[in-house]
Every structure is written in structure tokens, then in C-alpha cells.
Amino acid sequence: MTNDGPGAEQTGHIPRGADRWPLVAVAGVLAFVAMLDMNIVNVALADIAEGLQVSTATAQWAVLGYQLAVVALLLPVGRWLDGVALRSAVLTATCGFGLCSALAAAAPWMTWLIAVRLLQGAFGAALFVLMPVLALRSVRPELRGRAMSVPATLGPLGAVIGPAVGGMLLDRLGWRSVFLVKIPFCLLALAVVWRAMPRDGRLRVPDRRSVADALLVAAGAAIVLLALTLAPDGPAWLLLALAAVPPLWWWLRGPGGRPVAGALRTAGLFRAHGAVLTLAAGFAAMHYVVALHLQRDNGVSATTTGLTVLAFPLGMAVAGPLGGRLADLPRAPGSAPAGGTPIGARPVAVTGAALTAAGLLLLLPLGDGWAPLDVAWRLTLAGVGLGLNGGPTQALVMGAAPPDRIATVGATVQLARSLGFTLGPALATAAWGLTGPHEGVRAALALAAIAACLSVPLLAPPRSRPASVPEKTTDAASSAHD
């Protein structure tokens, strides 16, 4: 990494021994915090409603406000961050996110809290974009899989353990603590970035075109998010998502959307993004259905349910670092040029997706009465698969991004994952409601398993390849076809 500005800091130009693993750790911490915020506030909604004397429906905007801003601003923020200084962007986003956490904890009324959460979602969108970029640019290309496995593993872990952490804080310290818990992580990240990253310039203010693009995407994203939020009350609400087509189409055909579509088309990454979305939807649907069915239909205690569901993140935490190492592992001598080349992110990502799909499929033969141990080992298998998949998939996508569109591609990946996390429970609830109380669980789990299964062929190598490949290739191109 140099001090010549953001354009000079490209992947593949880091000297041997100059890898900055503390910055990779920061990317993981920020991924954990940003995803934790997606779920930890859910458990405090009733207490927030009581404390601020509003209805539960109004209090729900403490969650929806954050999610709406994140989903709406990911793509515009990604386009903007392609041309700004990385260190300044990380410091600003982290500082803003932490400050909003403090302001949310101090909220005297609901309007204050909603406004702060919308602002925090804007900073959260920047963090989501910056995490993979920071990890990618902190190590040499041959260590990309290991670096990417850190935020790719810690992010979903934050999403999974958010409700458990929120419940413990709520019981002991009250609802304001679910906002304050993120501040120490932000301070730690600020200290490391301030010390480990060289100065690289100041941020530039977004121009009018960027603001207009943000408004168009925000309108479309707000409609989609509203449709998914209302879908549990009736599947017909999903039709509302059609109203998002005009603003999103207008944005896509304009100067803001064309570079995004061009980057994905040039790098051939539409299939990988589809895999990220379907795998996230399958994981989120499974997590929702299993926890609800164990407690409501099987009479399992909340503690036992929590321990059972914990099998998934434990499997993921164990397999996450392994997935990155396997993606970076050199081939045996004789099968590759001197010095060896990485096995490649794609085979490891496909294997992980297949294991996750297998774990979800194995839930289907279970009858109405679930034994926690029977569920736990299946969740462990699915968690191992997602752990193996996360880092290599992120490395595959980011490594294939055009050098001047890394932040844009990082934003599209995070958008696909966020939509999957939101879409999964909504579709599972709709399937449950349409098939009735007896077959609802099986139908919802079948939907989750099908979504996970779809990710396997989407990640598999394309059947047709170019007839000739230029002699001189970039790191990005080689990663796209590994």
C-alpha cells in the first residue's frame, strides 16, 4: 500500500512480508458489528416501545430504518467509494457508526431514534462495502482466500448470535445497552486503522448525480423491503415489489447504474451473485423455521433451542478459516508451474455450498417431533458448509472485479447477501402459511433447501470457456476462472 492515492493502491502490488493482517482483523470486526446490528435490536423492540411510549409497530422502525438505509445506499455508496481514499473512508464510516450507536442509546423519543438509525444505516452501508475491499487490499493475492474468510465468517456469525447477545443484555442492562455494546468494537477498529494504515488523502463530497442515483435506488429498495416485511401478513404483499421496477430500471439505464451492470457483466459475476443470494436466503429461512418450530410446536425451552441453533455458527466458525486456507493451498509439485498456484476459490466454494445444501436437505426427513441432538448435527454440517463457502466465494468475486470497480462489486455482493437474509424468512413464512400448520414446516424447510441447492450449480465453473486466452492476464482475470 502506498501514499499515492486510492488509484495507486491495487491488489497484487503488496511486497512479500508487507501483509497487514491487523487490517484484515479490522475488516472482520466491522463485519461482525454491522451484521450484529441487523439482528440484535429485534429482541429489544418491546422494551423500546414501552420505554419510549410508542406502539410496537412504530418501534419496529428502529430495525427497519437501519435495514432500509443499508439496502438503499449500498450500490450508490459502492460507486462513490471506488474513487475515494480508503483510510479516510474507513475512519469516517467507523466513527459515524459508533457515534450513531451512542446517540441511539441516548434517544429521548422515538423520532430521534428513527432518525439516528437511518443515519447509522448510511454509515453501515459504507462499512459493508469497505470490509471486503479492506481485506483484499491488505494482503498479497496468494493470501486472498484466507483474508476474505475473516469478514465472510465473522459477519454471518454476528447475524446469528445477535438475538442471543441482545437477550442477555436486555435482561441485565436494558434496551439502551443493545446499542452501546457496539461502541468498544468501533473504538478498537479506529485505533488499529489510525495506526496501521498510511494517510491517503481526504474524502470527496458526492456530486448531484450520486445523490440522484441514491434517491432512485432508495425508492426501489424501500418498496422491496416493505413488500418483504409485509409478506408474513399475506403473500399477496410480495406483488408490491413490482412497484420497485420503474425507479430501479431508470437507475440501471442511467449513468449511475450502467457502470455497475458493466462491471458484473465484464467480470462474469452474475452467477456468483445469484449463489450468494440463494445461499443467504436458504440459511436465513432455515434459521427462522428451526427456532420457531422447536419452541412453538415441540415445546423445547428457549435455552435448549438456543443451544441447538448454536450448532450452526459453531460449525461455521470452525470451517471458516479452513475454507480460506484450502482456497490458498498450493497444488502438488508437477501439477502446476514452479512454486505452485492456489487450488482456487471456486472448488472450495462449491464444496461448501453442497455441504450446506446437504445439511438442510437432511432436515426434511425429520418428523413432527424433533430431537434437539438430531437437529444439531444437521445444523453443524450446514454451518461447516457455509464456513467453507464464505471466504472463497468472497475471494472469487472480489478477485474478478475490475481494479477500478472493486468497491462497486463489493457493494453488489453485500446487497445480494442482505436481500437473501431478508427474502429467506419472508418466503418461508409465506410457504408455511399457504400449506397449513401440519405441512408448513416441511414446506418452509424444503424452500430453504432448494435455495441452498441452487447455489451449487451457480458457483460451478461455466461449461463454455473462451477459445483463446491472452498471454498476459491480470490477477482479477485468473481469479474469475479458477
PDB file of C-alpha atoms in Angstrom, residues 94-365:
ATOM      1  CA  THR A  94     -16.466   3.588  11.637  1.00  0.00           C
ATOM      2  CA  CYS A  95     -16.533   6.817  13.617  1.00  0.00           C
ATOM      3  CA  GLY A  96     -20.000   7.692  12.296  1.00  0.00           C
ATOM      4  CA  PHE A  97     -21.333   4.216  13.051  1.00  0.00           C
ATOM      5  CA  GLY A  98     -20.047   4.314  16.629  1.00  0.00           C
ATOM      6  CA  LEU A  99     -21.332   7.853  17.215  1.00  0.00           C
ATOM      7  CA  CYS A 100     -24.789   6.851  15.973  1.00  0.00           C
ATOM      8  CA  SER A 101     -24.757   3.910  18.399  1.00  0.00           C
ATOM      9  CA  ALA A 102     -24.186   6.344  21.269  1.00  0.00           C
ATOM     10  CA  LEU A 103     -26.900   8.708  20.019  1.00  0.00           C
ATOM     11  CA  ALA A 104     -29.358   5.809  19.648  1.00  0.00           C
ATOM     12  CA  ALA A 105     -28.676   4.686  23.224  1.00  0.00           C
ATOM     13  CA  ALA A 106     -29.377   8.229  24.427  1.00  0.00           C
ATOM     14  CA  ALA A 107     -32.613   8.628  22.413  1.00  0.00           C
ATOM     15  CA  PRO A 108     -35.239  10.523  24.482  1.00  0.00           C
ATOM     16  CA  TRP A 109     -38.067   9.900  21.993  1.00  0.00           C
ATOM     17  CA  MET A 110     -38.868   7.649  19.023  1.00  0.00           C
ATOM     18  CA  THR A 111     -38.411  10.241  16.291  1.00  0.00           C
ATOM     19  CA  TRP A 112     -34.844  10.783  17.481  1.00  0.00           C
ATOM     20  CA  LEU A 113     -34.152   7.043  17.452  1.00  0.00           C
ATOM     21  CA  ILE A 114     -35.558   6.501  13.943  1.00  0.00           C
ATOM     22  CA  ALA A 115     -33.560   9.429  12.523  1.00  0.00           C
ATOM     23  CA  VAL A 116     -30.350   8.181  14.129  1.00  0.00           C
ATOM     24  CA  ARG A 117     -30.946   4.636  12.891  1.00  0.00           C
ATOM     25  CA  LEU A 118     -31.437   5.888   9.327  1.00  0.00           C
ATOM     26  CA  LEU A 119     -28.142   7.764   9.590  1.00  0.00           C
ATOM     27  CA  GLN A 120     -26.452   4.731  11.130  1.00  0.00           C
ATOM     28  CA  GLY A 121     -27.685   2.640   8.206  1.00  0.00           C
ATOM     29  CA  ALA A 122     -25.900   5.032   5.838  1.00  0.00           C
ATOM     30  CA  PHE A 123     -22.630   4.523   7.716  1.00  0.00           C
ATOM     31  CA  GLY A 124     -23.404   0.787   7.879  1.00  0.00           C
ATOM     32  CA  ALA A 125     -23.738   0.662   4.084  1.00  0.00           C
ATOM     33  CA  ALA A 126     -20.258   2.193   3.797  1.00  0.00           C
ATOM     34  CA  LEU A 127     -18.873  -0.387   6.240  1.00  0.00           C
ATOM     35  CA  PHE A 128     -20.434  -3.265   4.294  1.00  0.00           C
ATOM     36  CA  VAL A 129     -18.737  -2.024   1.116  1.00  0.00           C
ATOM     37  CA  LEU A 130     -15.389  -1.294   2.754  1.00  0.00           C
ATOM     38  CA  MET A 131     -14.954  -4.600   4.623  1.00  0.00           C
ATOM     39  CA  PRO A 132     -14.076  -6.818   1.627  1.00  0.00           C
ATOM     40  CA  VAL A 133     -12.097  -4.008  -0.020  1.00  0.00           C
ATOM     41  CA  LEU A 134     -10.020  -3.541   3.130  1.00  0.00           C
ATOM     42  CA  ALA A 135      -9.323  -7.272   3.406  1.00  0.00           C
ATOM     43  CA  LEU A 136      -8.493  -7.578  -0.300  1.00  0.00           C
ATOM     44  CA  ARG A 137      -6.029  -4.696  -0.336  1.00  0.00           C
ATOM     45  CA  SER A 138      -4.245  -5.673   2.869  1.00  0.00           C
ATOM     46  CA  VAL A 139      -2.637  -8.926   1.635  1.00  0.00           C
ATOM     47  CA  ARG A 140      -0.977 -10.385  -1.447  1.00  0.00           C
ATOM     48  CA  PRO A 141      -3.209 -12.184  -3.995  1.00  0.00           C
ATOM     49  CA  GLU A 142      -1.948 -15.618  -2.932  1.00  0.00           C
ATOM     50  CA  LEU A 143      -3.376 -14.993   0.556  1.00  0.00           C
ATOM     51  CA  ARG A 144      -6.680 -13.642  -0.657  1.00  0.00           C
ATOM     52  CA  GLY A 145      -8.751 -16.674   0.387  1.00  0.00           C
ATOM     53  CA  ARG A 146      -7.550 -16.540   3.983  1.00  0.00           C
ATOM     54  CA  ALA A 147      -8.068 -12.790   4.187  1.00  0.00           C
ATOM     55  CA  MET A 148     -11.576 -12.950   2.755  1.00  0.00           C
ATOM     56  CA  SER A 149     -12.571 -15.771   5.106  1.00  0.00           C
ATOM     57  CA  VAL A 150     -12.236 -13.423   8.105  1.00  0.00           C
ATOM     58  CA  PRO A 151     -15.063 -10.943   7.311  1.00  0.00           C
ATOM     59  CA  ALA A 152     -17.023 -13.626   5.429  1.00  0.00           C
ATOM     60  CA  THR A 153     -17.108 -15.776   8.594  1.00  0.00           C
ATOM     61  CA  LEU A 154     -17.413 -13.138  11.305  1.00  0.00           C
ATOM     62  CA  GLY A 155     -20.208 -11.248   9.512  1.00  0.00           C
ATOM     63  CA  PRO A 156     -22.767 -14.094   9.479  1.00  0.00           C
ATOM     64  CA  LEU A 157     -21.680 -15.050  12.999  1.00  0.00           C
ATOM     65  CA  GLY A 158     -22.702 -11.583  14.129  1.00  0.00           C
ATOM     66  CA  ALA A 159     -26.088 -12.085  12.475  1.00  0.00           C
ATOM     67  CA  VAL A 160     -26.633 -15.464  14.140  1.00  0.00           C
ATOM     68  CA  ILE A 161     -25.607 -14.580  17.699  1.00  0.00           C
ATOM     69  CA  GLY A 162     -27.236 -11.129  17.639  1.00  0.00           C
ATOM     70  CA  PRO A 163     -30.526 -12.244  19.239  1.00  0.00           C
ATOM     71  CA  ALA A 164     -28.737 -14.238  21.963  1.00  0.00           C
ATOM     72  CA  VAL A 165     -26.431 -11.347  22.871  1.00  0.00           C
ATOM     73  CA  GLY A 166     -29.334  -8.910  22.719  1.00  0.00           C
ATOM     74  CA  GLY A 167     -31.422 -11.073  25.041  1.00  0.00           C
ATOM     75  CA  MET A 168     -28.672 -11.254  27.674  1.00  0.00           C
ATOM     76  CA  LEU A 169     -28.059  -7.506  27.554  1.00  0.00           C
ATOM     77  CA  LEU A 170     -31.760  -6.782  27.684  1.00  0.00           C
ATOM     78  CA  ASP A 171     -32.294  -8.880  30.810  1.00  0.00           C
ATOM     79  CA  ARG A 172     -29.406  -7.289  32.701  1.00  0.00           C
ATOM     80  CA  LEU A 173     -28.885  -3.754  31.414  1.00  0.00           C
ATOM     81  CA  GLY A 174     -31.991  -2.648  29.498  1.00  0.00           C
ATOM     82  CA  TRP A 175     -32.678  -1.816  25.853  1.00  0.00           C
ATOM     83  CA  ARG A 176     -30.151   1.014  25.565  1.00  0.00           C
ATOM     84  CA  SER A 177     -27.304  -1.466  26.063  1.00  0.00           C
ATOM     85  CA  VAL A 178     -28.013  -3.188  22.728  1.00  0.00           C
ATOM     86  CA  PHE A 179     -26.758  -0.003  21.046  1.00  0.00           C
ATOM     87  CA  LEU A 180     -23.855   0.668  23.407  1.00  0.00           C
ATOM     88  CA  VAL A 181     -22.342  -2.823  23.002  1.00  0.00           C
ATOM     89  CA  LYS A 182     -21.031  -1.941  19.522  1.00  0.00           C
ATOM     90  CA  ILE A 183     -19.022   1.113  20.591  1.00  0.00           C
ATOM     91  CA  PRO A 184     -15.963  -0.762  22.017  1.00  0.00           C
ATOM     92  CA  PHE A 185     -15.605  -2.652  18.718  1.00  0.00           C
ATOM     93  CA  CYS A 186     -15.683   0.626  16.785  1.00  0.00           C
ATOM     94  CA  LEU A 187     -13.072   2.212  19.051  1.00  0.00           C
ATOM     95  CA  LEU A 188     -10.781  -0.795  18.623  1.00  0.00           C
ATOM     96  CA  ALA A 189     -11.138  -0.664  14.840  1.00  0.00           C
ATOM     97  CA  LEU A 190     -10.440   3.088  14.802  1.00  0.00           C
ATOM     98  CA  ALA A 191      -7.254   2.650  16.837  1.00  0.00           C
ATOM     99  CA  VAL A 192      -5.887  -0.086  14.569  1.00  0.00           C
ATOM    100  CA  VAL A 193      -6.735   1.709  11.313  1.00  0.00           C
ATOM    101  CA  TRP A 194      -5.317   5.009  12.563  1.00  0.00           C
ATOM    102  CA  ARG A 195      -2.033   3.323  13.396  1.00  0.00           C
ATOM    103  CA  ALA A 196      -1.677   0.681  10.665  1.00  0.00           C
ATOM    104  CA  MET A 197      -2.875   2.461   7.511  1.00  0.00           C
ATOM    105  CA  PRO A 198      -0.847   5.211   5.833  1.00  0.00           C
ATOM    106  CA  ARG A 199      -2.536   8.507   5.051  1.00  0.00           C
ATOM    107  CA  ASP A 200      -4.028   8.518   1.567  1.00  0.00           C
ATOM    108  CA  GLY A 201      -5.955  11.753   1.146  1.00  0.00           C
ATOM    109  CA  ARG A 202      -9.338  13.172   2.061  1.00  0.00           C
ATOM    110  CA  LEU A 203     -12.856  12.128   1.181  1.00  0.00           C
ATOM    111  CA  ARG A 204     -14.636  13.913  -1.640  1.00  0.00           C
ATOM    112  CA  VAL A 205     -18.253  15.006  -1.343  1.00  0.00           C
ATOM    113  CA  PRO A 206     -20.732  13.061  -3.531  1.00  0.00           C
ATOM    114  CA  ASP A 207     -21.927  15.056  -6.553  1.00  0.00           C
ATOM    115  CA  ARG A 208     -25.542  15.707  -7.561  1.00  0.00           C
ATOM    116  CA  ARG A 209     -25.585  12.702  -9.879  1.00  0.00           C
ATOM    117  CA  SER A 210     -24.634  10.423  -6.990  1.00  0.00           C
ATOM    118  CA  VAL A 211     -27.377  11.903  -4.820  1.00  0.00           C
ATOM    119  CA  ALA A 212     -29.972  11.393  -7.570  1.00  0.00           C
ATOM    120  CA  ASP A 213     -28.834   7.781  -8.019  1.00  0.00           C
ATOM    121  CA  ALA A 214     -29.107   7.218  -4.285  1.00  0.00           C
ATOM    122  CA  LEU A 215     -32.690   8.528  -4.266  1.00  0.00           C
ATOM    123  CA  LEU A 216     -33.724   6.239  -7.143  1.00  0.00           C
ATOM    124  CA  VAL A 217     -32.166   3.155  -5.562  1.00  0.00           C
ATOM    125  CA  ALA A 218     -33.579   4.139  -2.161  1.00  0.00           C
ATOM    126  CA  ALA A 219     -37.093   4.353  -3.608  1.00  0.00           C
ATOM    127  CA  GLY A 220     -36.834   0.920  -5.214  1.00  0.00           C
ATOM    128  CA  ALA A 221     -35.188  -0.660  -2.186  1.00  0.00           C
ATOM    129  CA  ALA A 222     -37.760   0.827   0.193  1.00  0.00           C
ATOM    130  CA  ILE A 223     -40.600  -0.709  -1.832  1.00  0.00           C
ATOM    131  CA  VAL A 224     -38.911  -4.140  -1.959  1.00  0.00           C
ATOM    132  CA  LEU A 225     -38.116  -4.076   1.757  1.00  0.00           C
ATOM    133  CA  LEU A 226     -41.676  -3.019   2.589  1.00  0.00           C
ATOM    134  CA  ALA A 227     -43.084  -5.869   0.489  1.00  0.00           C
ATOM    135  CA  LEU A 228     -40.840  -8.418   2.206  1.00  0.00           C
ATOM    136  CA  THR A 229     -41.691  -7.028   5.633  1.00  0.00           C
ATOM    137  CA  LEU A 230     -45.452  -7.253   4.998  1.00  0.00           C
ATOM    138  CA  ALA A 231     -45.272 -10.670   3.296  1.00  0.00           C
ATOM    139  CA  PRO A 232     -45.748 -12.611   6.583  1.00  0.00           C
ATOM    140  CA  ASP A 233     -49.194 -10.965   6.914  1.00  0.00           C
ATOM    141  CA  GLY A 234     -50.142 -12.182   3.430  1.00  0.00           C
ATOM    142  CA  PRO A 235     -48.108 -13.478   0.458  1.00  0.00           C
ATOM    143  CA  ALA A 236     -50.015 -11.086  -1.825  1.00  0.00           C
ATOM    144  CA  TRP A 237     -47.920  -8.258  -0.395  1.00  0.00           C
ATOM    145  CA  LEU A 238     -44.980  -9.621  -2.407  1.00  0.00           C
ATOM    146  CA  LEU A 239     -46.687  -8.216  -5.515  1.00  0.00           C
ATOM    147  CA  LEU A 240     -45.935  -4.756  -4.135  1.00  0.00           C
ATOM    148  CA  ALA A 241     -42.319  -5.364  -5.139  1.00  0.00           C
ATOM    149  CA  LEU A 242     -43.353  -4.823  -8.777  1.00  0.00           C
ATOM    150  CA  ALA A 243     -43.692  -1.116  -7.986  1.00  0.00           C
ATOM    151  CA  ALA A 244     -39.922  -1.040  -7.445  1.00  0.00           C
ATOM    152  CA  VAL A 245     -39.248  -1.827 -11.110  1.00  0.00           C
ATOM    153  CA  PRO A 246     -39.642   1.729 -12.564  1.00  0.00           C
ATOM    154  CA  PRO A 247     -37.180   3.576 -10.271  1.00  0.00           C
ATOM    155  CA  LEU A 248     -34.655   0.728 -10.347  1.00  0.00           C
ATOM    156  CA  TRP A 249     -34.911   0.430 -14.136  1.00  0.00           C
ATOM    157  CA  TRP A 250     -34.466   4.184 -14.504  1.00  0.00           C
ATOM    158  CA  TRP A 251     -31.363   3.999 -12.310  1.00  0.00           C
ATOM    159  CA  LEU A 252     -29.997   0.955 -14.142  1.00  0.00           C
ATOM    160  CA  ARG A 253     -30.294   2.651 -17.535  1.00  0.00           C
ATOM    161  CA  GLY A 254     -28.696   5.857 -16.268  1.00  0.00           C
ATOM    162  CA  PRO A 255     -25.073   6.885 -15.704  1.00  0.00           C
ATOM    163  CA  GLY A 256     -25.129   5.502 -12.176  1.00  0.00           C
ATOM    164  CA  GLY A 257     -26.380   2.009 -12.969  1.00  0.00           C
ATOM    165  CA  ARG A 258     -24.555   1.300 -16.236  1.00  0.00           C
ATOM    166  CA  PRO A 259     -21.092   1.038 -14.642  1.00  0.00           C
ATOM    167  CA  VAL A 260     -22.467  -1.386 -12.031  1.00  0.00           C
ATOM    168  CA  ALA A 261     -24.023  -3.676 -14.636  1.00  0.00           C
ATOM    169  CA  GLY A 262     -20.930  -3.343 -16.807  1.00  0.00           C
ATOM    170  CA  ALA A 263     -18.596  -4.390 -14.007  1.00  0.00           C
ATOM    171  CA  LEU A 264     -20.636  -7.510 -13.285  1.00  0.00           C
ATOM    172  CA  ARG A 265     -21.039  -8.382 -16.961  1.00  0.00           C
ATOM    173  CA  THR A 266     -17.363  -7.870 -17.754  1.00  0.00           C
ATOM    174  CA  ALA A 267     -16.216  -9.984 -14.828  1.00  0.00           C
ATOM    175  CA  GLY A 268     -18.887 -12.641 -15.439  1.00  0.00           C
ATOM    176  CA  LEU A 269     -20.116 -12.482 -11.846  1.00  0.00           C
ATOM    177  CA  PHE A 270     -23.902 -12.606 -12.170  1.00  0.00           C
ATOM    178  CA  ARG A 271     -23.942 -16.330 -11.355  1.00  0.00           C
ATOM    179  CA  ALA A 272     -21.777 -15.877  -8.259  1.00  0.00           C
ATOM    180  CA  HIS A 273     -24.065 -13.127  -7.015  1.00  0.00           C
ATOM    181  CA  GLY A 274     -27.052 -15.389  -7.530  1.00  0.00           C
ATOM    182  CA  ALA A 275     -25.299 -18.044  -5.444  1.00  0.00           C
ATOM    183  CA  VAL A 276     -24.653 -15.548  -2.639  1.00  0.00           C
ATOM    184  CA  LEU A 277     -28.319 -14.525  -2.625  1.00  0.00           C
ATOM    185  CA  THR A 278     -29.767 -18.060  -2.706  1.00  0.00           C
ATOM    186  CA  LEU A 279     -27.392 -19.384  -0.053  1.00  0.00           C
ATOM    187  CA  ALA A 280     -28.159 -16.448   2.251  1.00  0.00           C
ATOM    188  CA  ALA A 281     -31.898 -16.937   1.693  1.00  0.00           C
ATOM    189  CA  GLY A 282     -31.653 -20.651   2.473  1.00  0.00           C
ATOM    190  CA  PHE A 283     -29.624 -20.039   5.616  1.00  0.00           C
ATOM    191  CA  ALA A 284     -31.945 -17.286   6.894  1.00  0.00           C
ATOM    192  CA  ALA A 285     -35.108 -19.293   6.158  1.00  0.00           C
ATOM    193  CA  MET A 286     -33.721 -22.358   7.931  1.00  0.00           C
ATOM    194  CA  HIS A 287     -32.651 -20.369  10.988  1.00  0.00           C
ATOM    195  CA  TYR A 288     -36.102 -18.782  11.265  1.00  0.00           C
ATOM    196  CA  VAL A 289     -38.058 -22.025  10.812  1.00  0.00           C
ATOM    197  CA  VAL A 290     -35.928 -24.231  13.100  1.00  0.00           C
ATOM    198  CA  ALA A 291     -36.000 -21.841  16.052  1.00  0.00           C
ATOM    199  CA  LEU A 292     -39.738 -21.214  15.713  1.00  0.00           C
ATOM    200  CA  HIS A 293     -40.664 -24.888  15.267  1.00  0.00           C
ATOM    201  CA  LEU A 294     -38.575 -26.124  18.199  1.00  0.00           C
ATOM    202  CA  GLN A 295     -40.133 -23.678  20.641  1.00  0.00           C
ATOM    203  CA  ARG A 296     -43.692 -23.281  19.393  1.00  0.00           C
ATOM    204  CA  ASP A 297     -44.505 -26.739  18.055  1.00  0.00           C
ATOM    205  CA  ASN A 298     -42.182 -29.032  20.031  1.00  0.00           C
ATOM    206  CA  GLY A 299     -42.263 -27.256  23.397  1.00  0.00           C
ATOM    207  CA  VAL A 300     -38.470 -27.046  23.640  1.00  0.00           C
ATOM    208  CA  SER A 301     -37.232 -24.445  26.122  1.00  0.00           C
ATOM    209  CA  ALA A 302     -35.664 -21.227  24.909  1.00  0.00           C
ATOM    210  CA  THR A 303     -32.298 -22.239  26.390  1.00  0.00           C
ATOM    211  CA  THR A 304     -32.280 -25.635  24.653  1.00  0.00           C
ATOM    212  CA  THR A 305     -33.404 -24.035  21.411  1.00  0.00           C
ATOM    213  CA  GLY A 306     -30.600 -21.504  21.647  1.00  0.00           C
ATOM    214  CA  LEU A 307     -28.007 -24.207  22.268  1.00  0.00           C
ATOM    215  CA  THR A 308     -29.356 -26.290  19.380  1.00  0.00           C
ATOM    216  CA  VAL A 309     -29.278 -23.427  16.901  1.00  0.00           C
ATOM    217  CA  LEU A 310     -25.792 -22.528  18.172  1.00  0.00           C
ATOM    218  CA  ALA A 311     -24.522 -25.663  16.399  1.00  0.00           C
ATOM    219  CA  PHE A 312     -24.712 -23.797  13.086  1.00  0.00           C
ATOM    220  CA  PRO A 313     -22.417 -20.861  13.954  1.00  0.00           C
ATOM    221  CA  LEU A 314     -20.029 -23.201  15.775  1.00  0.00           C
ATOM    222  CA  GLY A 315     -19.621 -25.305  12.633  1.00  0.00           C
ATOM    223  CA  MET A 316     -19.208 -22.163  10.604  1.00  0.00           C
ATOM    224  CA  ALA A 317     -16.591 -20.686  12.948  1.00  0.00           C
ATOM    225  CA  VAL A 318     -14.505 -23.877  12.777  1.00  0.00           C
ATOM    226  CA  ALA A 319     -14.697 -24.238   8.990  1.00  0.00           C
ATOM    227  CA  GLY A 320     -14.331 -20.562   8.031  1.00  0.00           C
ATOM    228  CA  PRO A 321     -10.541 -20.302   8.423  1.00  0.00           C
ATOM    229  CA  LEU A 322     -10.156 -23.748   6.841  1.00  0.00           C
ATOM    230  CA  GLY A 323     -12.033 -22.621   3.731  1.00  0.00           C
ATOM    231  CA  GLY A 324      -9.657 -19.707   3.233  1.00  0.00           C
ATOM    232  CA  ARG A 325      -6.578 -21.878   3.697  1.00  0.00           C
ATOM    233  CA  LEU A 326      -7.849 -24.510   1.252  1.00  0.00           C
ATOM    234  CA  ALA A 327      -8.521 -21.845  -1.376  1.00  0.00           C
ATOM    235  CA  ASP A 328      -4.917 -20.612  -0.991  1.00  0.00           C
ATOM    236  CA  LEU A 329      -3.313 -24.068  -0.765  1.00  0.00           C
ATOM    237  CA  PRO A 330      -0.638 -24.677  -3.455  1.00  0.00           C
ATOM    238  CA  ARG A 331      -1.051 -27.602  -5.801  1.00  0.00           C
ATOM    239  CA  ALA A 332       1.243 -30.591  -5.573  1.00  0.00           C
ATOM    240  CA  PRO A 333       4.591 -30.300  -7.421  1.00  0.00           C
ATOM    241  CA  GLY A 334       4.300 -31.308 -11.043  1.00  0.00           C
ATOM    242  CA  SER A 335       0.659 -30.247 -11.386  1.00  0.00           C
ATOM    243  CA  ALA A 336       1.435 -26.549 -11.541  1.00  0.00           C
ATOM    244  CA  PRO A 337       4.239 -24.208 -12.554  1.00  0.00           C
ATOM    245  CA  ALA A 338       7.239 -23.797 -10.275  1.00  0.00           C
ATOM    246  CA  GLY A 339       6.236 -22.504  -6.884  1.00  0.00           C
ATOM    247  CA  GLY A 340       2.678 -23.772  -7.289  1.00  0.00           C
ATOM    248  CA  THR A 341      -0.515 -21.799  -7.777  1.00  0.00           C
ATOM    249  CA  PRO A 342      -3.547 -21.725  -5.496  1.00  0.00           C
ATOM    250  CA  ILE A 343      -6.077 -24.532  -5.874  1.00  0.00           C
ATOM    251  CA  GLY A 344      -8.651 -21.829  -6.437  1.00  0.00           C
ATOM    252  CA  ALA A 345     -11.617 -20.381  -4.627  1.00  0.00           C
ATOM    253  CA  ARG A 346     -14.268 -21.954  -6.849  1.00  0.00           C
ATOM    254  CA  PRO A 347     -13.847 -25.666  -5.917  1.00  0.00           C
ATOM    255  CA  VAL A 348     -13.869 -24.869  -2.203  1.00  0.00           C
ATOM    256  CA  ALA A 349     -16.876 -22.579  -2.575  1.00  0.00           C
ATOM    257  CA  VAL A 350     -18.817 -25.245  -4.491  1.00  0.00           C
ATOM    258  CA  THR A 351     -17.963 -27.896  -1.885  1.00  0.00           C
ATOM    259  CA  GLY A 352     -19.115 -25.623   0.932  1.00  0.00           C
ATOM    260  CA  ALA A 353     -22.393 -24.808  -0.809  1.00  0.00           C
ATOM    261  CA  ALA A 354     -23.015 -28.528  -1.396  1.00  0.00           C
ATOM    262  CA  LEU A 355     -22.446 -29.325   2.305  1.00  0.00           C
ATOM    263  CA  THR A 356     -24.827 -26.569   3.367  1.00  0.00           C
ATOM    264  CA  ALA A 357     -27.464 -27.861   0.963  1.00  0.00           C
ATOM    265  CA  ALA A 358     -26.936 -31.404   2.291  1.00  0.00           C
ATOM    266  CA  GLY A 359     -27.394 -30.260   5.891  1.00  0.00           C
ATOM    267  CA  LEU A 360     -30.672 -28.528   5.034  1.00  0.00           C
ATOM    268  CA  LEU A 361     -31.936 -31.466   2.975  1.00  0.00           C
ATOM    269  CA  LEU A 362     -31.299 -33.817   5.894  1.00  0.00           C
ATOM    270  CA  LEU A 363     -33.748 -31.780   7.994  1.00  0.00           C
ATOM    271  CA  LEU A 364     -36.622 -32.764   5.711  1.00  0.00           C
ATOM    272  CA  PRO A 365     -36.919 -36.466   6.762  1.00  0.00           C
TER     273      PRO A 365
END
